[in-house]
Amino acid sequence: MSLRRSASNTRVTRKSSHPPPAEKPKPSWSTLHFDIDAHLNPFFPSSFLPRFPRAGAHFLGYRTPLPPAAHPKPPLGNIPMIFWAVVGIFSSLALIGAVGQEIPAFGEKGVPVIIGSFGAAAVLDFYAIESPLAQPRNAILGQIFASVTGIIVCKLFALLGPEEFERVRWLGGALSCGLATAVMALTGTVHPPAGATALMAVVDEDVSSLGWYVLAPVSLGCGLMLVVALLVNNIQRRFPFYWWSPSETGLFWDEAARREQQRQEEEDSRPRLEKPGASAASSTDSERGIGEEADHEVVIRRGEVIIPEGITLRPEEVLWLETISQRL
């Protein structure tokens, strides 16, 4: 059994069920899978927020772990959620527009006051704030990756010449949005509004004419919206739920945790020896209805999630379980 403390302060337990060895299925197109976090998370630094001053950490999404309350607070109703969403969306878009107008270079290059996709991004960042698609990694890197993809596609299609480019501009927009989605999915930065950014970088003449300069208003807008989201969303709610990933990070730098993981892996790989009395215990478990079926159960308690070792969950699924745990 392995334990870890997730970025959302919920203890996630991986329970080893020691299933019998089974033959690995032959690789096929339908089973191809790539998880970039499995390669990056061990090297990504672990969160510093537990060591941050409490007041500042609160507005960065960190909550100090507390013992289970006898009478937990009821979940926030949708009316205050809608109220703070309106406040946040208005404030963030107004701030982006006001700052953009005060930058002379934006006016000289004809930069739009607000990139159209920021409207959809604001809905995610201020209302659906528990969604993995709204977390900072997705909201910022997704927009940047989509912008770069759109710019590259636009420049490649522009090589066809002005007249031909105008005739097939729509095709370039479709390709740009599709490729941007692939890039975001492979990098774990899926952010639906960024698909609109990639599309606009090709089909919107005001945006496509900016070329690489479009990264400036996109990056600025993402940064300003994040600042407003940290202030508004942490008044009665919590944002973000994580900055990089809901899974454990920094294992490569944590020697003690790395040794513990290696020890757990060695124990899990050893064949389980039946101890005296195990048969009786097993039959008793069967009579009670617990035994092999229990190895396939996900247990959710307040502040704790127990996941069987044989079940593979995506980061957003783990976050969903942790969210339920915090609401109990």
Short mmCIF file of C-alpha atoms in Angstrom, two decimals:
data_model
loop_
_atom_site.label_atom_id
_atom_site.label_comp_id
_atom_site.label_asym_id
_atom_site.label_seq_id
_atom_site.Cartn_x
_atom_site.Cartn_y
_atom_site.Cartn_z
CA MET A 1 0.00 0.00 0.00
CA SER A 2 1.43 3.41 -0.95
CA LEU A 3 0.36 6.79 0.36
CA ARG A 4 0.78 10.27 -1.05
CA ARG A 5 -0.51 13.72 -0.23
CA SER A 6 -1.96 15.27 -3.36
CA ALA A 7 -1.86 18.91 -4.40
CA SER A 8 -5.43 19.27 -3.09
CA ASN A 9 -4.45 18.17 0.47
CA THR A 10 -6.43 14.91 0.15
CA ARG A 11 -4.61 11.70 1.02
CA VAL A 12 -4.70 9.36 -1.96
CA THR A 13 -3.94 5.71 -1.16
CA ARG A 14 -2.95 3.10 -3.73
CA LYS A 15 -3.99 -0.28 -2.31
CA SER A 16 -2.01 -3.24 -3.62
CA SER A 17 -4.34 -6.07 -4.51
CA HIS A 18 -1.59 -8.46 -5.70
CA PRO A 19 -3.53 -9.77 -8.69
CA PRO A 20 -2.30 -12.95 -10.35
CA PRO A 21 0.21 -12.33 -13.12
CA ALA A 22 -1.49 -11.93 -16.47
CA GLU A 23 -0.18 -11.80 -19.97
CA LYS A 24 0.27 -8.30 -21.33
CA PRO A 25 -2.07 -7.56 -24.23
CA LYS A 26 -0.42 -7.17 -27.58
CA PRO A 27 0.06 -3.50 -28.48
CA SER A 28 -2.40 -2.21 -31.04
CA TRP A 29 -3.64 1.11 -32.35
CA SER A 30 -6.57 1.12 -29.92
CA THR A 31 -4.29 0.72 -26.89
CA LEU A 32 -1.68 3.37 -27.74
CA HIS A 33 -1.33 5.79 -24.86
CA PHE A 34 1.10 8.57 -23.94
CA ASP A 35 1.11 10.32 -20.56
CA ILE A 36 3.62 13.16 -20.49
CA ASP A 37 3.15 13.64 -16.74
CA ALA A 38 4.61 10.20 -16.09
CA HIS A 39 7.88 11.51 -17.57
CA LEU A 40 7.81 15.13 -16.31
CA ASN A 41 6.27 14.91 -12.83
CA PRO A 42 9.26 13.20 -11.15
CA PHE A 43 11.47 16.13 -12.21
CA PHE A 44 8.94 18.92 -11.63
CA PRO A 45 9.54 20.52 -8.20
CA SER A 46 7.06 19.66 -5.49
CA SER A 47 4.76 22.40 -4.26
CA PHE A 48 6.29 25.11 -2.08
CA LEU A 49 2.88 26.38 -0.93
CA PRO A 50 2.87 24.45 2.40
CA ARG A 51 5.94 26.52 3.37
CA PHE A 52 4.42 29.77 2.11
CA PRO A 53 2.81 32.30 4.52
CA ARG A 54 -0.74 31.17 5.18
CA ALA A 55 -2.46 34.35 3.96
CA GLY A 56 -0.55 34.35 0.69
CA ALA A 57 -0.94 30.58 0.18
CA HIS A 58 -4.71 30.93 0.57
CA PHE A 59 -4.93 33.12 -2.53
CA LEU A 60 -2.67 30.70 -4.41
CA GLY A 61 -5.13 27.86 -3.88
CA TYR A 62 -3.55 26.09 -0.88
CA ARG A 63 -5.65 25.06 2.11
CA THR A 64 -4.12 23.89 5.38
CA PRO A 65 -5.20 20.27 6.07
CA LEU A 66 -7.75 20.16 8.88
CA PRO A 67 -9.18 17.20 10.80
CA PRO A 68 -12.64 16.06 9.67
CA ALA A 69 -15.29 18.38 11.08
CA ALA A 70 -18.25 16.99 13.01
CA HIS A 71 -20.53 19.24 10.96
CA PRO A 72 -18.86 19.99 7.62
CA LYS A 73 -19.82 23.20 5.84
CA PRO A 74 -22.55 22.75 3.22
CA PRO A 75 -21.41 23.13 -0.39
CA LEU A 76 -21.60 26.61 -1.88
CA GLY A 77 -24.84 27.32 -3.70
CA ASN A 78 -24.91 28.29 -7.36
CA ILE A 79 -26.17 31.84 -6.72
CA PRO A 80 -22.94 33.04 -5.00
CA MET A 81 -20.97 31.09 -7.60
CA ILE A 82 -22.75 32.97 -10.38
CA PHE A 83 -22.25 36.29 -8.57
CA TRP A 84 -18.49 35.84 -8.24
CA ALA A 85 -18.30 34.56 -11.82
CA VAL A 86 -19.91 37.77 -13.08
CA VAL A 87 -17.55 39.86 -10.95
CA GLY A 88 -14.50 37.92 -12.12
CA ILE A 89 -15.38 37.83 -15.80
CA PHE A 90 -16.18 41.55 -15.91
CA SER A 91 -13.09 42.53 -13.92
CA SER A 92 -10.66 40.37 -15.87
CA LEU A 93 -11.85 41.32 -19.36
CA ALA A 94 -12.08 45.00 -18.39
CA LEU A 95 -8.54 44.87 -17.00
CA ILE A 96 -7.19 43.19 -20.14
CA GLY A 97 -8.84 45.82 -22.34
CA ALA A 98 -7.68 48.74 -20.20
CA VAL A 99 -4.07 47.55 -20.03
CA GLY A 100 -4.00 46.74 -23.75
CA GLN A 101 -5.11 50.25 -24.65
CA GLU A 102 -2.30 51.75 -22.59
CA ILE A 103 0.44 49.88 -24.47
CA PRO A 104 1.55 52.02 -27.45
CA ALA A 105 3.01 49.07 -29.37
CA PHE A 106 -0.38 47.33 -29.36
CA GLY A 107 -2.01 50.36 -30.95
CA GLU A 108 0.73 50.72 -33.56
CA LYS A 109 0.41 47.08 -34.65
CA GLY A 110 -3.38 47.03 -34.57
CA VAL A 111 -3.65 44.45 -31.81
CA PRO A 112 -7.32 43.73 -30.92
CA VAL A 113 -8.32 45.15 -27.55
CA ILE A 114 -9.40 41.66 -26.41
CA ILE A 115 -8.70 38.36 -28.18
CA GLY A 116 -12.09 36.75 -28.82
CA SER A 117 -11.22 33.42 -27.19
CA PHE A 118 -10.74 35.15 -23.83
CA GLY A 119 -14.52 35.27 -23.43
CA ALA A 120 -14.74 31.48 -23.35
CA ALA A 121 -11.62 31.29 -21.18
CA ALA A 122 -13.20 33.64 -18.64
CA VAL A 123 -16.25 31.37 -18.27
CA LEU A 124 -13.96 28.43 -17.46
CA ASP A 125 -11.68 30.40 -15.15
CA PHE A 126 -14.46 31.99 -13.07
CA TYR A 127 -17.33 29.52 -13.08
CA ALA A 128 -16.08 26.02 -13.92
CA ILE A 129 -13.00 26.53 -11.75
CA GLU A 130 -12.90 22.90 -10.54
CA SER A 131 -12.42 21.62 -14.08
CA PRO A 132 -8.91 20.43 -14.96
CA LEU A 133 -9.32 22.45 -18.17
CA ALA A 134 -9.38 25.67 -16.12
CA GLN A 135 -6.23 25.10 -14.04
CA PRO A 136 -3.26 27.46 -14.66
CA ARG A 137 -1.18 24.95 -16.61
CA ASN A 138 -3.99 24.43 -19.10
CA ALA A 139 -5.18 28.02 -19.19
CA ILE A 140 -1.75 29.51 -19.94
CA LEU A 141 0.24 26.84 -21.75
CA GLY A 142 -2.78 25.72 -23.75
CA GLN A 143 -3.25 29.23 -25.13
CA ILE A 144 0.45 29.63 -25.91
CA PHE A 145 0.78 26.24 -27.64
CA ALA A 146 -2.38 26.89 -29.66
CA SER A 147 -1.12 30.33 -30.69
CA VAL A 148 2.22 28.93 -31.84
CA THR A 149 0.45 26.17 -33.79
CA GLY A 150 -1.89 28.66 -35.45
CA ILE A 151 0.96 30.99 -36.42
CA ILE A 152 3.00 28.17 -37.96
CA VAL A 153 0.03 26.89 -39.98
CA CYS A 154 -0.80 30.42 -41.13
CA LYS A 155 2.76 31.08 -42.31
CA LEU A 156 2.91 27.74 -44.14
CA PHE A 157 -0.36 28.44 -45.99
CA ALA A 158 0.82 31.98 -46.77
CA LEU A 159 3.60 30.44 -48.88
CA LEU A 160 0.91 29.59 -51.44
CA GLY A 161 0.62 33.27 -52.34
CA PRO A 162 -1.94 35.96 -51.34
CA GLU A 163 -4.73 34.92 -53.70
CA GLU A 164 -4.46 31.19 -53.07
CA PHE A 165 -4.12 31.76 -49.33
CA GLU A 166 -7.37 33.74 -49.21
CA ARG A 167 -9.10 30.97 -51.13
CA VAL A 168 -8.03 28.20 -48.74
CA ARG A 169 -7.76 30.23 -45.52
CA TRP A 170 -10.72 28.30 -44.07
CA LEU A 171 -8.87 25.04 -44.64
CA GLY A 172 -5.83 26.35 -42.78
CA GLY A 173 -8.06 27.34 -39.86
CA ALA A 174 -9.51 23.85 -39.64
CA LEU A 175 -6.05 22.28 -39.75
CA SER A 176 -4.74 24.73 -37.16
CA CYS A 177 -7.51 23.93 -34.67
CA GLY A 178 -7.04 20.19 -35.14
CA LEU A 179 -3.26 20.30 -34.74
CA ALA A 180 -3.53 22.60 -31.71
CA THR A 181 -5.85 20.10 -30.04
CA ALA A 182 -3.33 17.32 -30.67
CA VAL A 183 -0.48 19.40 -29.22
CA MET A 184 -2.50 20.30 -26.12
CA ALA A 185 -3.62 16.69 -25.59
CA LEU A 186 -0.06 15.34 -25.82
CA THR A 187 1.29 18.00 -23.45
CA GLY A 188 -1.54 17.73 -20.92
CA THR A 189 -2.63 21.35 -21.51
CA VAL A 190 -6.08 20.97 -23.10
CA HIS A 191 -7.94 24.29 -22.88
CA PRO A 192 -11.00 24.51 -25.19
CA PRO A 193 -10.87 28.32 -25.68
CA ALA A 194 -7.34 27.89 -27.03
CA GLY A 195 -8.85 26.04 -30.00
CA ALA A 196 -10.54 29.32 -30.93
CA THR A 197 -7.19 31.11 -30.59
CA ALA A 198 -5.57 28.69 -33.03
CA LEU A 199 -8.49 29.17 -35.43
CA MET A 200 -8.36 32.96 -35.20
CA ALA A 201 -4.61 32.96 -35.82
CA VAL A 202 -5.42 31.79 -39.37
CA VAL A 203 -8.94 32.92 -40.34
CA ASP A 204 -9.13 36.29 -38.52
CA GLU A 205 -7.21 38.81 -40.59
CA ASP A 206 -6.70 41.18 -37.63
CA VAL A 207 -5.04 38.38 -35.65
CA SER A 208 -3.20 36.57 -38.43
CA SER A 209 -1.57 39.81 -39.60
CA LEU A 210 0.22 40.05 -36.24
CA GLY A 211 2.34 36.96 -36.92
CA TRP A 212 4.50 35.99 -33.96
CA TYR A 213 3.51 39.20 -32.18
CA VAL A 214 0.16 37.61 -31.33
CA LEU A 215 1.96 35.82 -28.49
CA ALA A 216 2.31 39.17 -26.67
CA PRO A 217 -1.42 39.96 -26.19
CA VAL A 218 -2.24 36.29 -25.59
CA SER A 219 0.40 35.91 -22.86
CA LEU A 220 -0.50 39.25 -21.28
CA GLY A 221 -4.20 38.43 -21.28
CA CYS A 222 -3.65 34.99 -19.75
CA GLY A 223 -1.47 36.46 -17.01
CA LEU A 224 -3.91 39.24 -16.09
CA MET A 225 -6.87 36.84 -16.09
CA LEU A 226 -4.99 34.47 -13.78
CA VAL A 227 -4.23 37.28 -11.32
CA VAL A 228 -7.90 38.27 -11.13
CA ALA A 229 -8.93 34.61 -10.84
CA LEU A 230 -6.61 34.07 -7.86
CA LEU A 231 -8.16 37.04 -6.07
CA VAL A 232 -11.84 36.52 -6.86
CA ASN A 233 -12.07 32.73 -6.86
CA ASN A 234 -10.45 32.35 -3.44
CA ILE A 235 -12.93 34.55 -1.60
CA GLN A 236 -15.56 31.83 -1.15
CA ARG A 237 -14.17 29.05 -3.31
CA ARG A 238 -10.77 27.63 -4.07
CA PHE A 239 -8.59 28.13 -7.14
CA PRO A 240 -6.50 26.55 -8.45
CA PHE A 241 -6.85 22.97 -7.31
CA TYR A 242 -3.32 22.41 -8.56
CA TRP A 243 -0.72 24.40 -10.48
CA TRP A 244 0.92 21.67 -12.51
CA SER A 245 -0.69 18.26 -11.92
CA PRO A 246 -2.95 16.57 -9.35
CA SER A 247 -0.44 13.73 -9.23
CA GLU A 248 2.69 13.68 -7.08
CA THR A 249 5.65 15.73 -8.33
CA GLY A 250 9.32 16.08 -7.40
CA LEU A 251 9.91 12.40 -6.68
CA PHE A 252 13.30 12.52 -8.40
CA TRP A 253 14.51 15.18 -5.95
CA ASP A 254 13.01 13.54 -2.85
CA GLU A 255 15.42 10.72 -2.04
CA ALA A 256 13.36 9.36 0.86
CA ALA A 257 10.15 9.21 -1.19
CA ARG A 258 12.02 7.61 -4.08
CA ARG A 259 13.42 4.88 -1.83
CA GLU A 260 9.97 4.27 -0.38
CA GLN A 261 8.47 3.95 -3.85
CA GLN A 262 11.20 1.50 -4.88
CA ARG A 263 10.57 -0.54 -1.74
CA GLN A 264 6.84 -0.62 -2.45
CA GLU A 265 7.45 -1.68 -6.04
CA GLU A 266 9.76 -4.48 -4.87
CA GLU A 267 7.17 -5.69 -2.37
CA ASP A 268 4.41 -5.58 -4.97
CA SER A 269 6.52 -7.58 -7.41
CA ARG A 270 7.22 -10.39 -4.95
CA PRO A 271 4.88 -13.40 -4.99
CA ARG A 272 2.54 -13.32 -2.02
CA LEU A 273 3.08 -16.26 0.35
CA GLU A 274 0.05 -17.67 2.05
CA LYS A 275 0.39 -17.47 5.81
CA PRO A 276 -1.08 -19.97 8.34
CA GLY A 277 -4.73 -19.22 8.85
CA ALA A 278 -4.97 -17.31 5.59
CA SER A 279 -7.39 -19.87 4.15
CA ALA A 280 -9.70 -19.49 7.10
CA ALA A 281 -9.52 -15.72 6.89
CA SER A 282 -10.21 -15.90 3.19
CA SER A 283 -13.27 -18.09 3.68
CA THR A 284 -14.51 -15.75 6.40
CA ASP A 285 -14.09 -12.79 4.09
CA SER A 286 -16.02 -14.62 1.38
CA GLU A 287 -18.86 -15.28 3.82
CA ARG A 288 -18.98 -11.61 4.71
CA GLY A 289 -18.98 -10.62 1.08
CA ILE A 290 -15.56 -9.02 1.20
CA GLY A 291 -12.49 -10.45 -0.41
CA GLU A 292 -11.61 -10.39 -4.02
CA GLU A 293 -14.39 -7.89 -4.80
CA ALA A 294 -12.98 -5.47 -2.22
CA ASP A 295 -9.78 -5.25 -4.22
CA HIS A 296 -11.75 -3.54 -6.97
CA GLU A 297 -13.49 -0.94 -4.84
CA VAL A 298 -12.67 2.77 -4.73
CA VAL A 299 -13.20 4.05 -1.19
CA ILE A 300 -13.87 7.75 -0.64
CA ARG A 301 -13.80 9.25 2.85
CA ARG A 302 -13.45 12.85 3.96
CA GLY A 303 -9.83 13.76 3.26
CA GLU A 304 -8.92 10.32 1.88
CA VAL A 305 -9.31 8.37 -1.34
CA ILE A 306 -8.33 4.68 -1.59
CA ILE A 307 -7.72 3.40 -5.13
CA PRO A 308 -6.90 -0.26 -5.93
CA GLU A 309 -3.46 -0.72 -7.47
CA GLY A 310 -4.84 -2.30 -10.63
CA ILE A 311 -7.00 0.68 -11.60
CA THR A 312 -5.47 3.37 -13.83
CA LEU A 313 -7.06 6.82 -13.56
CA ARG A 314 -6.41 9.98 -15.53
CA PRO A 315 -5.34 13.09 -13.54
CA GLU A 316 -8.75 14.72 -14.03
CA GLU A 317 -10.45 11.59 -12.66
CA VAL A 318 -8.25 11.62 -9.56
CA LEU A 319 -9.07 15.32 -9.09
CA TRP A 320 -12.77 14.53 -9.38
CA LEU A 321 -12.51 11.90 -6.63
CA GLU A 322 -10.54 14.30 -4.41
CA THR A 323 -13.20 16.97 -4.92
CA ILE A 324 -15.90 14.55 -3.76
CA SER A 325 -13.75 13.65 -0.74
CA GLN A 326 -13.47 17.28 0.30
CA ARG A 327 -17.22 17.78 0.09
CA LEU A 328 -18.10 14.91 2.45
#
